[in-house]
Short mmCIF file of C-alpha atoms and ligand atoms in Angstrom, two decimals:
data_model
loop_
_atom_site.label_atom_id
_atom_site.label_comp_id
_atom_site.label_asym_id
_atom_site.label_seq_id
_atom_site.Cartn_x
_atom_site.Cartn_y
_atom_site.Cartn_z
CA UNK A 187 13.31 25.86 31.19
CA UNK A 188 12.79 22.47 29.65
CA UNK A 189 9.24 21.13 29.73
CA UNK A 190 8.52 17.48 30.41
CA UNK A 191 6.99 15.39 27.63
CA UNK A 192 4.19 14.56 27.96
CA UNK A 193 2.59 17.03 30.35
CA UNK A 194 -0.19 19.61 30.42
CA UNK A 195 2.45 22.33 30.13
CA UNK A 196 4.01 20.69 27.10
CA UNK A 197 0.61 20.53 25.40
CA UNK A 198 -0.01 24.23 26.10
CA UNK A 199 3.40 25.11 24.74
CA UNK A 200 2.76 22.95 21.68
CA UNK A 201 -0.42 24.83 20.90
CA UNK A 202 1.50 28.10 21.18
CA UNK A 203 4.23 26.86 18.85
CA UNK A 204 1.73 25.62 16.29
CA UNK A 205 0.01 28.98 16.21
CA UNK A 206 3.31 30.79 15.91
CA UNK A 207 4.31 28.71 12.90
CA UNK A 208 3.97 30.42 9.54
CA UNK A 209 4.84 27.12 7.89
CA UNK A 210 1.92 25.30 9.51
CA UNK A 211 -0.50 28.15 8.91
CA UNK A 212 0.26 27.87 5.21
CA UNK A 213 0.47 24.08 4.86
CA UNK A 214 -2.64 23.44 6.93
CA UNK A 215 -4.69 26.36 5.55
CA UNK A 216 -7.27 24.15 3.89
CA UNK A 217 -7.45 21.49 6.61
CA UNK A 218 -11.08 20.92 7.62
CA UNK A 219 -10.86 17.21 8.38
CA UNK A 220 -11.12 17.71 12.14
CA UNK A 221 -9.20 16.96 15.27
CA UNK A 222 -6.04 14.90 15.50
CA UNK A 223 -5.30 12.96 18.66
CA UNK A 224 -1.87 11.69 19.66
CA UNK A 225 -1.65 8.97 22.26
CA UNK A 226 1.50 8.05 24.12
CA UNK A 227 1.20 4.62 25.69
CA UNK A 228 1.80 4.26 29.42
CA UNK A 229 5.31 3.48 30.61
CA UNK A 230 5.29 3.17 34.40
CA UNK A 231 9.13 2.73 34.61
CA UNK A 232 9.53 6.38 33.70
CA UNK A 233 6.56 7.63 35.67
CA UNK A 234 4.02 7.61 32.83
CA UNK A 235 1.40 5.52 34.58
CA UNK A 236 -1.47 5.97 32.14
CA UNK A 237 -1.87 6.42 28.41
CA UNK A 238 -1.50 10.11 27.66
CA UNK A 239 -3.73 11.60 24.94
CA UNK A 240 -3.21 14.97 23.31
CA UNK A 241 -6.21 16.35 21.47
CA UNK A 242 -5.42 18.93 18.83
CA UNK A 243 -8.39 20.78 17.40
CA UNK A 244 -6.85 21.78 14.09
CA UNK A 245 -8.76 23.86 11.61
CA UNK A 246 -7.56 25.78 8.59
CA UNK A 247 -4.00 26.25 9.72
CA UNK A 248 -4.86 27.11 13.31
CA UNK A 249 -4.84 25.05 16.49
CA UNK A 250 -8.08 26.14 18.12
CA UNK A 251 -7.61 24.00 21.19
CA UNK A 252 -5.03 21.62 22.60
CA UNK A 253 -5.93 19.54 25.60
CA UNK A 254 -5.03 16.41 27.50
CA UNK A 255 -7.50 13.57 27.10
CA UNK A 256 -7.74 9.91 28.00
CA UNK A 257 -6.83 7.28 25.41
CA UNK A 258 -10.51 6.42 25.21
CA UNK A 259 -11.54 9.97 24.37
CA UNK A 260 -8.69 10.23 21.89
CA UNK A 261 -10.16 7.38 19.87
CA UNK A 262 -13.13 9.63 19.06
CA UNK A 263 -11.02 11.98 16.98
CA UNK A 264 -11.24 11.48 13.22
CA UNK A 265 -7.49 10.81 13.31
CA UNK A 266 -5.86 9.07 16.22
CA UNK A 267 -2.17 8.21 16.17
CA UNK A 268 -0.85 5.94 18.92
CA UNK A 269 2.68 5.00 19.82
CA UNK A 270 4.90 4.10 22.72
CA UNK A 271 7.13 6.62 24.47
CA UNK A 272 10.28 5.77 22.56
CA UNK A 273 8.55 6.31 19.21
CA UNK A 274 7.15 9.70 20.08
CA UNK A 275 10.54 10.69 21.34
CA UNK A 276 12.01 9.70 17.96
CA UNK A 277 9.34 11.76 16.19
CA UNK A 278 10.05 14.86 18.29
CA UNK A 279 13.77 14.39 17.69
CA UNK A 280 13.04 14.06 13.98
CA UNK A 281 14.50 10.55 13.87
CA UNK A 282 11.23 9.00 12.78
CA UNK A 283 9.07 10.38 9.99
CA UNK A 284 5.49 9.85 11.23
CA UNK A 285 3.94 8.60 7.98
CA UNK A 286 6.76 6.08 7.53
CA UNK A 287 6.28 5.09 11.15
CA UNK A 288 2.58 4.44 10.53
CA UNK A 289 3.26 2.26 7.51
CA UNK A 290 5.74 0.18 9.46
CA UNK A 291 3.59 -0.20 12.53
CA UNK A 292 5.84 1.88 14.79
CA UNK A 293 2.90 4.23 15.13
CA UNK A 294 -0.74 3.22 14.71
CA UNK A 295 -3.14 5.35 12.71
CA UNK A 296 -6.86 5.17 13.13
CA UNK A 297 -8.26 7.21 10.24
CA UNK A 298 -7.91 7.91 6.56
CA UNK A 299 -4.27 7.78 5.44
CA UNK A 300 -4.82 9.53 2.10
CA UNK A 301 -6.07 12.63 3.92
CA UNK A 302 -2.89 12.70 5.99
CA UNK A 303 -0.83 12.20 2.88
CA UNK A 304 -2.52 15.15 1.21
CA UNK A 305 -1.30 17.17 4.16
CA UNK A 306 2.10 15.58 4.57
CA UNK A 307 3.71 19.06 4.53
CA UNK A 308 1.41 20.16 7.33
CA UNK A 309 2.29 17.06 9.32
CA UNK A 310 5.98 17.84 8.85
CA UNK A 311 5.35 21.38 10.07
CA UNK A 312 3.59 19.99 13.14
CA UNK A 313 6.65 17.88 13.88
CA UNK A 314 8.79 20.95 13.32
CA UNK A 315 6.73 22.84 15.90
CA UNK A 316 7.35 20.12 18.46
CA UNK A 317 11.08 20.37 17.98
CA UNK A 318 10.92 24.06 18.93
CA UNK A 319 9.83 23.17 22.45
CA UNK A 320 12.69 22.70 24.85
CA UNK A 321 11.66 19.25 25.86
CA UNK A 322 12.72 17.21 28.87
CA UNK A 323 12.22 13.53 28.17
CA UNK A 324 11.15 11.43 31.14
CA UNK A 325 13.69 8.73 30.46
CA UNK A 326 16.69 11.00 30.35
CA UNK B 69 26.16 4.94 -2.98
CA UNK B 70 22.69 3.47 -2.96
CA UNK B 71 22.35 3.33 0.84
CA UNK B 72 24.04 5.17 3.65
CA UNK B 73 24.90 4.40 7.26
CA UNK B 74 21.55 5.73 8.48
CA UNK B 75 19.74 2.93 6.67
CA UNK B 76 16.98 1.44 8.83
CA UNK B 77 14.04 -0.63 7.75
CA UNK B 78 11.66 -3.43 8.60
CA UNK B 79 11.22 -6.29 6.19
CA UNK B 80 8.16 -8.29 7.05
CA UNK B 81 7.06 -11.04 4.73
CA UNK B 82 5.80 -13.99 6.79
CA UNK B 83 3.50 -15.53 4.17
CA UNK B 84 4.26 -19.17 3.47
CA UNK B 85 4.65 -19.77 -0.25
CA UNK B 86 3.75 -23.07 -1.86
CA UNK B 87 4.68 -23.41 -5.53
CA UNK B 88 4.05 -25.93 -8.26
CA UNK B 89 1.60 -27.22 -10.82
CA UNK B 90 -1.59 -28.56 -9.24
CA UNK B 91 -0.53 -27.45 -5.75
CA UNK B 92 -3.88 -25.60 -5.49
CA UNK B 93 -5.45 -29.01 -5.14
CA UNK B 94 -3.38 -29.57 -1.97
CA UNK B 95 -5.14 -26.65 -0.32
CA UNK B 96 -6.71 -29.01 2.17
CA UNK B 97 -3.28 -29.67 3.71
CA UNK B 98 -2.77 -25.98 4.25
CA UNK B 99 -6.16 -25.61 5.90
CA UNK B 100 -5.29 -28.49 8.24
CA UNK B 101 -1.87 -26.99 8.97
CA UNK B 102 -3.60 -23.82 10.12
CA UNK B 103 -5.69 -25.92 12.45
CA UNK B 104 -8.92 -24.97 10.67
CA UNK B 105 -11.97 -27.02 9.81
CA UNK B 106 -14.32 -24.80 7.78
CA UNK B 107 -12.81 -22.98 4.80
CA UNK B 108 -14.88 -20.38 2.96
CA UNK B 109 -13.83 -19.87 -0.65
CA UNK B 110 -13.94 -16.20 -1.69
CA UNK B 111 -13.92 -15.66 -5.43
CA UNK B 112 -15.22 -13.36 -8.11
CA UNK B 113 -18.19 -13.57 -10.43
CA UNK B 114 -16.16 -13.95 -13.63
CA UNK B 115 -14.19 -16.86 -12.30
CA UNK B 116 -17.25 -18.77 -11.16
CA UNK B 117 -19.04 -18.03 -14.41
CA UNK B 118 -16.25 -18.72 -16.86
CA UNK B 119 -14.08 -21.34 -15.21
CA UNK B 120 -14.37 -24.41 -13.03
CA UNK B 121 -11.55 -23.27 -10.76
CA UNK B 122 -13.65 -22.38 -7.67
CA UNK B 123 -15.53 -25.68 -7.95
CA UNK B 124 -12.27 -27.60 -8.26
CA UNK B 125 -10.94 -25.93 -5.13
CA UNK B 126 -14.20 -26.74 -3.34
CA UNK B 127 -13.93 -30.35 -4.38
CA UNK B 128 -10.30 -30.45 -3.25
CA UNK B 129 -11.33 -29.09 0.14
CA UNK B 130 -13.83 -31.89 0.52
CA UNK B 131 -15.53 -31.84 3.88
CA UNK B 132 -13.44 -28.89 5.01
CA UNK B 133 -15.27 -26.67 2.55
CA UNK B 134 -17.76 -24.27 4.10
CA UNK B 135 -18.98 -23.13 0.67
CA UNK B 136 -18.24 -20.56 -1.98
CA UNK B 137 -18.86 -16.82 -1.75
CA UNK B 138 -18.62 -15.63 -5.34
CA UNK B 139 -20.08 -12.11 -5.35
CA UNK B 140 -16.78 -10.29 -5.63
CA UNK B 141 -16.69 -7.66 -8.39
CA UNK B 142 -13.81 -5.87 -10.05
CA UNK B 143 -13.91 -2.89 -7.64
CA UNK B 144 -14.69 -4.64 -4.42
CA UNK B 145 -16.85 -2.77 -1.95
CA UNK B 146 -17.79 -2.64 1.71
CA UNK B 147 -21.22 -4.07 0.93
CA UNK B 148 -19.61 -7.11 -0.65
CA UNK B 149 -17.30 -7.63 2.30
CA UNK B 150 -20.32 -7.36 4.61
CA UNK B 151 -22.22 -9.95 2.59
CA UNK B 152 -19.21 -12.26 2.57
CA UNK B 153 -18.73 -11.94 6.32
CA UNK B 154 -22.42 -12.56 6.94
CA UNK B 155 -22.28 -15.66 4.78
CA UNK B 156 -19.06 -16.75 6.47
CA UNK B 157 -20.67 -16.51 9.90
CA UNK B 158 -23.73 -18.40 8.76
CA UNK B 159 -21.68 -21.32 7.49
CA UNK B 160 -19.33 -21.25 10.48
CA UNK B 161 -16.18 -20.46 8.49
CA UNK B 162 -12.97 -20.47 10.49
CA UNK B 163 -10.66 -19.67 7.61
CA UNK B 164 -10.73 -18.16 4.12
CA UNK B 165 -9.40 -19.38 0.80
CA UNK B 166 -9.41 -16.52 -1.70
CA UNK B 167 -9.24 -17.54 -5.34
CA UNK B 168 -8.81 -14.78 -7.90
CA UNK B 169 -7.00 -11.51 -8.53
CA UNK B 170 -6.46 -8.49 -6.33
CA UNK B 171 -10.14 -7.78 -5.79
CA UNK B 172 -11.00 -11.23 -4.43
CA UNK B 173 -7.92 -11.25 -2.24
CA UNK B 174 -8.62 -7.80 -0.81
CA UNK B 175 -12.27 -8.72 -0.20
CA UNK B 176 -11.12 -11.74 1.73
CA UNK B 177 -8.77 -9.55 3.80
CA UNK B 178 -11.80 -7.45 4.73
CA UNK B 179 -13.89 -10.50 5.54
CA UNK B 180 -11.00 -11.83 7.66
CA UNK B 181 -11.25 -8.69 9.83
CA UNK B 182 -15.03 -8.80 10.22
CA UNK B 183 -15.12 -12.53 11.02
CA UNK B 184 -12.60 -11.98 13.79
CA UNK B 185 -13.47 -8.54 15.17
CA UNK B 186 -17.10 -8.06 14.24
CA UNK B 187 -18.44 -4.52 14.00
CA UNK B 188 -18.26 -2.31 10.93
CA UNK B 189 -15.45 -2.45 8.43
CA UNK B 190 -15.22 1.34 8.50
CA UNK B 191 -14.08 1.11 12.12
CA UNK B 192 -10.81 -0.49 11.03
CA UNK B 193 -9.71 2.07 8.47
CA UNK B 194 -6.16 3.03 9.20
CA UNK B 195 -2.70 1.64 9.67
CA UNK B 196 -1.57 -1.04 12.08
CA UNK B 197 -4.49 -0.70 14.49
CA UNK B 198 -5.43 -4.36 14.72
CA UNK B 199 -4.01 -5.97 17.84
CA UNK B 200 -4.20 -9.70 17.10
CA UNK B 201 -4.00 -12.18 14.23
CA UNK B 202 -7.13 -12.17 12.06
CA UNK B 203 -9.03 -15.04 10.46
CA UNK B 204 -6.50 -17.36 8.73
CA UNK B 205 -6.33 -16.70 5.02
CA UNK B 206 -4.93 -18.81 2.18
CA UNK B 207 -4.57 -17.16 -1.22
CA UNK B 208 -4.65 -18.89 -4.59
CA UNK B 209 -3.92 -16.17 -7.19
CA UNK B 210 -5.35 -16.58 -10.65
CA UNK B 211 -3.42 -13.64 -12.07
CA UNK B 212 0.30 -12.94 -11.89
CA UNK B 213 0.57 -9.26 -11.04
CA UNK B 214 -0.91 -7.75 -7.92
CA UNK B 215 1.22 -9.59 -5.39
CA UNK B 216 -1.69 -9.07 -2.95
CA UNK B 217 -1.03 -12.50 -1.55
CA UNK B 218 1.99 -11.07 0.28
CA UNK B 219 0.91 -7.48 0.98
CA UNK B 220 -0.51 -6.03 4.19
CA UNK B 221 -2.76 -3.58 2.39
CA UNK B 222 -6.39 -3.92 1.37
CA UNK B 223 -8.28 -1.31 -0.64
CA UNK B 224 -12.05 -1.60 -0.40
CA UNK B 225 -14.48 0.90 -1.83
CA UNK B 226 -17.22 2.49 0.18
CA UNK B 227 -19.66 2.92 -2.73
CA UNK B 228 -22.17 4.82 -0.59
CA UNK B 229 -19.63 7.44 0.41
CA UNK B 230 -17.85 7.28 -2.92
CA UNK B 231 -14.41 6.82 -1.40
CA UNK B 232 -11.75 4.16 -1.08
CA UNK B 233 -11.04 2.77 2.35
CA UNK B 234 -7.45 1.92 3.02
CA UNK B 235 -6.44 -0.80 5.47
CA UNK B 236 -2.80 -1.42 6.21
CA UNK B 237 -2.02 -3.99 8.85
CA UNK B 238 0.51 -6.73 9.35
CA UNK B 239 -2.35 -8.78 10.78
CA UNK B 240 -4.11 -9.00 7.42
CA UNK B 241 -1.11 -10.47 5.64
CA UNK B 242 -2.29 -13.80 4.24
CA UNK B 243 -0.90 -16.85 6.00
CA UNK B 244 -0.30 -18.94 2.87
CA UNK B 245 0.04 -18.23 -0.87
CA UNK B 246 -0.37 -21.18 -3.19
CA UNK B 247 1.20 -20.36 -6.54
CA UNK B 248 -0.13 -22.88 -8.99
CA UNK B 249 0.72 -22.10 -12.65
CA UNK B 250 -2.40 -24.03 -13.75
CA UNK B 251 -4.54 -21.37 -12.10
CA UNK B 252 -3.37 -18.69 -14.51
CA UNK B 253 -3.39 -20.62 -17.77
CA UNK B 254 -6.81 -19.33 -18.76
CA UNK B 255 -5.85 -15.66 -18.46
CA UNK B 256 -6.10 -13.83 -21.79
CA UNK B 257 -2.91 -12.51 -23.44
CA UNK B 258 -4.01 -8.94 -22.84
CA UNK B 259 -4.67 -9.46 -19.11
CA UNK B 260 -1.52 -11.52 -18.79
CA UNK B 261 0.48 -8.63 -20.23
CA UNK B 262 -1.27 -5.93 -18.20
CA UNK B 263 -1.07 -7.77 -14.85
CA UNK B 264 2.53 -8.71 -15.60
CA UNK B 265 3.37 -5.03 -16.11
CA UNK B 266 1.77 -4.30 -12.74
CA UNK B 267 4.36 -6.66 -11.21
CA UNK B 268 7.11 -4.96 -13.25
CA UNK B 269 6.03 -1.62 -11.80
CA UNK B 270 5.98 -3.05 -8.26
CA UNK B 271 9.58 -4.17 -8.70
CA UNK B 272 10.88 -0.95 -10.27
CA UNK B 273 8.93 1.25 -7.88
CA UNK B 274 10.21 -0.65 -4.83
CA UNK B 275 13.68 0.16 -6.12
CA UNK B 276 13.23 3.88 -6.69
CA UNK B 277 11.08 4.37 -3.56
CA UNK B 278 12.46 6.56 -0.77
CA UNK B 279 12.03 3.51 1.45
CA UNK B 280 14.21 1.31 -0.72
CA UNK B 281 16.32 -1.19 1.10
CA UNK B 282 18.66 -4.05 0.16
CA UNK B 283 16.40 -7.03 0.77
CA UNK B 284 13.54 -5.59 -1.28
CA UNK B 285 16.03 -4.45 -3.93
CA UNK B 286 17.44 -7.95 -4.26
CA UNK B 287 14.14 -9.61 -4.86
CA UNK B 288 12.87 -6.75 -7.03
CA UNK B 289 15.84 -7.14 -9.35
CA UNK B 290 15.18 -10.81 -9.71
CA UNK B 291 11.51 -10.13 -10.38
CA UNK B 292 12.51 -7.79 -13.21
CA UNK B 293 14.74 -10.47 -14.72
CA UNK B 294 11.95 -13.02 -14.60
CA UNK B 295 9.35 -10.69 -16.07
CA UNK B 296 11.69 -9.65 -18.85
CA UNK B 297 12.25 -13.28 -19.82
CA UNK B 298 8.90 -14.92 -19.11
CA UNK B 299 6.16 -12.34 -19.57
CA UNK B 300 6.49 -12.35 -23.40
CA UNK B 301 6.38 -16.15 -23.34
CA UNK B 302 3.32 -16.26 -21.12
CA UNK B 303 1.59 -13.73 -23.37
CA UNK B 304 2.48 -15.63 -26.51
CA UNK B 305 1.48 -19.03 -25.18
CA UNK B 306 -0.75 -19.12 -22.14
CA UNK B 307 -0.23 -22.87 -21.82
CA UNK B 308 3.52 -22.45 -21.27
CA UNK B 309 3.58 -23.68 -17.68
CA UNK B 310 7.20 -22.68 -17.16
CA UNK B 311 6.43 -19.10 -18.11
CA UNK B 312 3.20 -19.03 -16.13
CA UNK B 313 4.99 -20.36 -13.07
CA UNK B 314 7.91 -17.97 -13.27
CA UNK B 315 5.51 -15.06 -13.71
CA UNK B 316 3.63 -16.11 -10.56
CA UNK B 317 6.94 -16.14 -8.72
CA UNK B 318 7.93 -12.78 -10.17
CA UNK B 319 4.63 -11.21 -9.10
CA UNK B 320 4.96 -12.74 -5.68
CA UNK B 321 8.46 -11.49 -4.95
CA UNK B 322 7.74 -8.09 -6.49
CA UNK B 323 4.81 -8.00 -4.06
CA UNK B 324 7.12 -8.78 -1.17
CA UNK B 325 9.43 -6.02 -2.35
CA UNK B 326 6.84 -3.28 -2.57
CA UNK B 327 4.90 -4.33 0.48
CA UNK B 328 8.03 -3.36 2.39
CA UNK B 329 9.67 -0.70 0.28
CA UNK B 330 6.41 0.83 -1.00
CA UNK B 331 5.50 2.09 -4.45
CA UNK B 332 5.73 5.65 -5.67
CA UNK B 333 4.72 8.05 -8.44
CA UNK B 334 3.76 5.45 -11.06
CA UNK B 335 1.18 3.91 -8.76
CA UNK B 336 -0.08 7.23 -7.41
CA UNK B 337 -0.83 8.29 -11.00
CA UNK B 338 -2.19 4.90 -12.03
CA UNK B 339 -4.54 4.76 -9.04
CA UNK B 340 -6.05 8.12 -9.99
CA UNK B 341 -6.78 7.28 -13.63
CA UNK B 342 -8.12 3.97 -12.39
CA UNK B 343 -10.44 5.58 -9.89
CA UNK B 344 -11.64 8.31 -12.28
CA UNK B 345 -11.76 6.53 -15.63
CA UNK B 346 -11.67 2.85 -14.67
CA UNK B 347 -8.42 2.19 -16.52
CA UNK B 348 -7.14 -1.31 -15.69
CA UNK B 349 -4.51 -0.96 -12.98
CA UNK B 350 -1.79 -2.86 -14.78
CA UNK B 351 -2.46 -1.06 -18.04
CA UNK B 352 -2.35 2.33 -16.37
CA UNK B 353 0.97 1.43 -14.69
CA UNK B 354 2.39 0.18 -17.96
CA UNK B 355 1.56 3.40 -19.78
CA UNK B 356 2.73 5.68 -16.96
CA UNK B 357 5.98 3.90 -16.15
CA UNK B 358 8.14 5.44 -18.97
CA UNK B 359 7.28 9.12 -18.32
CA UNK B 360 7.74 8.53 -14.57
CA UNK B 361 11.16 7.03 -15.19
CA UNK B 362 12.03 10.14 -17.17
CA UNK B 363 10.68 12.37 -14.42
CA UNK B 364 12.84 10.69 -11.76
CA UNK B 365 15.85 10.23 -14.04
CA UNK B 366 18.03 12.96 -12.54
CA UNK B 367 17.88 11.54 -9.02
CA UNK B 368 17.76 7.80 -9.74
CA UNK B 369 20.66 7.22 -12.11
CA UNK B 370 22.30 4.39 -10.20
CA UNK B 371 19.00 2.71 -9.46
CA UNK B 372 17.99 2.79 -13.06
CA UNK B 373 21.33 1.37 -14.16
CA UNK B 374 20.56 -1.61 -11.94
CA UNK B 375 17.09 -1.85 -13.47
CA UNK B 376 18.65 -1.77 -16.97
CA UNK B 377 21.04 -4.59 -16.07
CA UNK B 378 18.14 -6.67 -14.87
CA UNK B 379 16.39 -5.93 -18.15
CA UNK B 380 19.37 -7.47 -19.88
CA UNK B 381 20.86 -4.25 -21.20
CA UNK B 382 24.65 -3.90 -21.40
CA UNK B 383 25.13 -0.80 -19.23
CA UNK B 384 28.74 -0.21 -20.11
CA UNK B 385 28.95 3.28 -21.52
CA UNK B 386 25.58 4.40 -20.16
CA UNK B 387 26.01 7.27 -17.72
CA UNK B 388 23.79 7.39 -14.63
CA UNK B 389 22.12 10.56 -15.85
CA UNK B 390 21.10 8.80 -19.06
CA UNK B 391 19.79 5.66 -17.38
CA UNK B 392 16.22 6.91 -16.84
CA UNK B 393 15.81 7.82 -20.51
CA UNK B 394 17.27 4.52 -21.70
CA UNK B 395 15.08 2.58 -19.24
CA UNK B 396 11.97 4.45 -20.42
CA UNK B 397 12.74 3.56 -24.02
CA UNK B 398 13.39 -0.08 -23.08
CA UNK B 399 10.07 -0.34 -21.29
CA UNK B 400 8.23 1.08 -24.28
CA UNK B 401 9.97 -1.38 -26.57
CA UNK B 402 8.99 -4.19 -24.18
CA UNK B 403 5.33 -3.24 -23.83
CA UNK B 404 4.95 -2.66 -27.55
CA UNK B 405 6.07 -6.22 -28.12
CA UNK B 406 3.49 -7.32 -25.57
CA UNK B 407 0.87 -5.56 -27.66
CA UNK B 408 -0.14 -3.16 -24.90
CA UNK B 409 -1.56 0.34 -25.58
CA UNK B 410 0.95 3.12 -25.17
CA UNK B 411 -1.13 6.22 -24.42
CA UNK B 412 -3.76 7.20 -21.89
CA UNK B 413 -5.92 8.45 -24.75
CA UNK B 414 -6.05 4.86 -26.06
CA UNK B 415 -7.56 3.56 -22.84
CA UNK B 416 -10.42 5.99 -22.43
CA UNK B 417 -8.88 8.93 -20.59
CA UNK B 418 -10.02 12.28 -22.00
CA UNK B 419 -7.41 15.06 -22.00
CA UNK B 420 -9.65 17.31 -19.97
CA UNK B 421 -9.74 14.68 -17.22
CA UNK B 422 -6.02 14.91 -16.57
CA UNK B 423 -6.22 17.96 -14.30
CA UNK B 424 -8.64 16.27 -11.93
CA UNK B 425 -6.50 13.15 -11.86
CA UNK B 426 -3.45 15.29 -11.03
CA UNK B 427 -5.24 16.67 -7.91
CA UNK B 428 -6.32 13.18 -6.93
CA UNK B 429 -2.85 11.76 -7.29
CA UNK B 430 -1.50 14.20 -4.70
CA UNK B 431 -3.50 12.49 -1.96
CA UNK B 432 -2.41 9.01 -2.92
CA UNK B 433 -0.37 7.29 -0.24
CA UNK B 434 2.21 6.21 -2.80
CA UNK B 435 3.26 9.69 -3.82
CA UNK B 436 5.15 10.44 -0.64
CA UNK B 437 7.61 7.67 -1.41
CA UNK B 438 8.69 9.14 -4.70
CA UNK B 439 12.39 9.96 -4.68
CA UNK B 440 11.61 13.43 -5.98
CA UNK B 441 9.22 15.41 -3.82
CA UNK B 442 6.01 16.12 -5.69
CA UNK B 443 3.82 18.72 -4.01
CA UNK B 444 2.22 20.58 -6.89
CA UNK B 445 -0.46 19.13 -9.16
CA UNK B 446 1.17 20.93 -12.12
CA UNK B 447 4.13 18.55 -11.84
CA UNK B 448 1.80 15.55 -11.96
CA UNK B 449 -0.09 17.08 -14.85
CA UNK B 450 3.11 17.29 -16.91
CA UNK B 451 3.73 13.56 -16.46
CA UNK B 452 0.13 12.76 -17.40
CA UNK B 453 0.40 14.92 -20.50
CA UNK B 454 3.48 13.03 -21.63
CA UNK B 455 1.56 9.81 -21.22
CA UNK B 456 -1.56 11.09 -22.93
FE1 FE2 C 1109 0.09 -2.32 -8.51
#
């Protein structure tokens, strides 16, 4: 059954998919730069009343924890990527490459871009993992 | 075809450009247009020591001048930005006039953030996280190369941590660029050539970038034409105001092209030898451009044919798969005439340093825009070896 994005269930499934991914395990094997937070900005029209933060504790190719956090908590992660609903939807549908999105201001990155670039393959694998979730988008 | 139906891009180049001899002396009008009253001049040590340019700008500003901050060094750092912001606050600056090359301009971009937002510069590392316009900033370039007056990026070194901080934000794009050919007339032939080749690389890289798009391509092509014609003249005779002016324009539009379309492998490799062995940025680009053109040749045939046309080469009879080779040879011919060094070994890079640079280049933001995916340092090393 399709899982709503974003939701606690989606985040749990995302963690599962990341840890099932051989591609991510390999590409992120040397990642020790800490957690990555993804924030979807509130969009009350579709029922998303508050900013929704996803905290991914990534370490050496494994997602040790994935949890829902507030936007404020998300800012504490070494890398925090923020975008509105439509942008994240594009990312999950592979219509928007995240690094390109950051450069163009479609997504906002707080953190060191060169580190992300060094792991661009890993970031692509993370996007790949999200596409494997049967996702129900709130605006559809 | 160069583009397909899925083309999508953002072209964002809102900087007002003022061009002409002695226009730098009209800076006061631009400050007034921005609604500002206290302009802090940000400039580098060399310029204040060896020229009267900063003093002339100060005089032109008259009572709108809040003073000169002239502690900028070649590799600007967080501590310098902090000092500049502190000074700016003390003198009540409400806008910045940067006078110099890339380092002075980037320093001013950093000061612009701190004057507006306060806090620590390190808190703003990232892309597009600022939420409002920053301190107004007018740029008067004294080199024709970096194009920083129209880019949304600032690179500022954290000397304590030994790393470069990268800021990318539409809100740090300067408001005004005053391109006054008189400001570059004192630049030595060597620096004129090296900075001019930086602009050449911006133009060519914007065109072979994965994020290439038609607006950037159009202005990049014109930049190449201008550089081809006017860089040799500006090198030969620094007082040639036509050549100086056209080079400022070329650097400016090449800056607009790459700020939107990005740069790629040439810059990634140049940044690394710059960081590790302090090779001048323009010089490093100039040396690395030909082997990079050869590296990308098999996927950029049509692009490089366009580049060749802009370089004034008759492309009839040149097949796309030959274009990269021909372009590489043309660039070498061009830079030899400019009197620039041709090999990394000639500019202080030891062969044993290439491996480390190859690793470093893989984490450079520019590398992801290369039309050929580069994911192994051995591929980078091969290009470096060709240039060594
Ligand atoms: Fe450059």
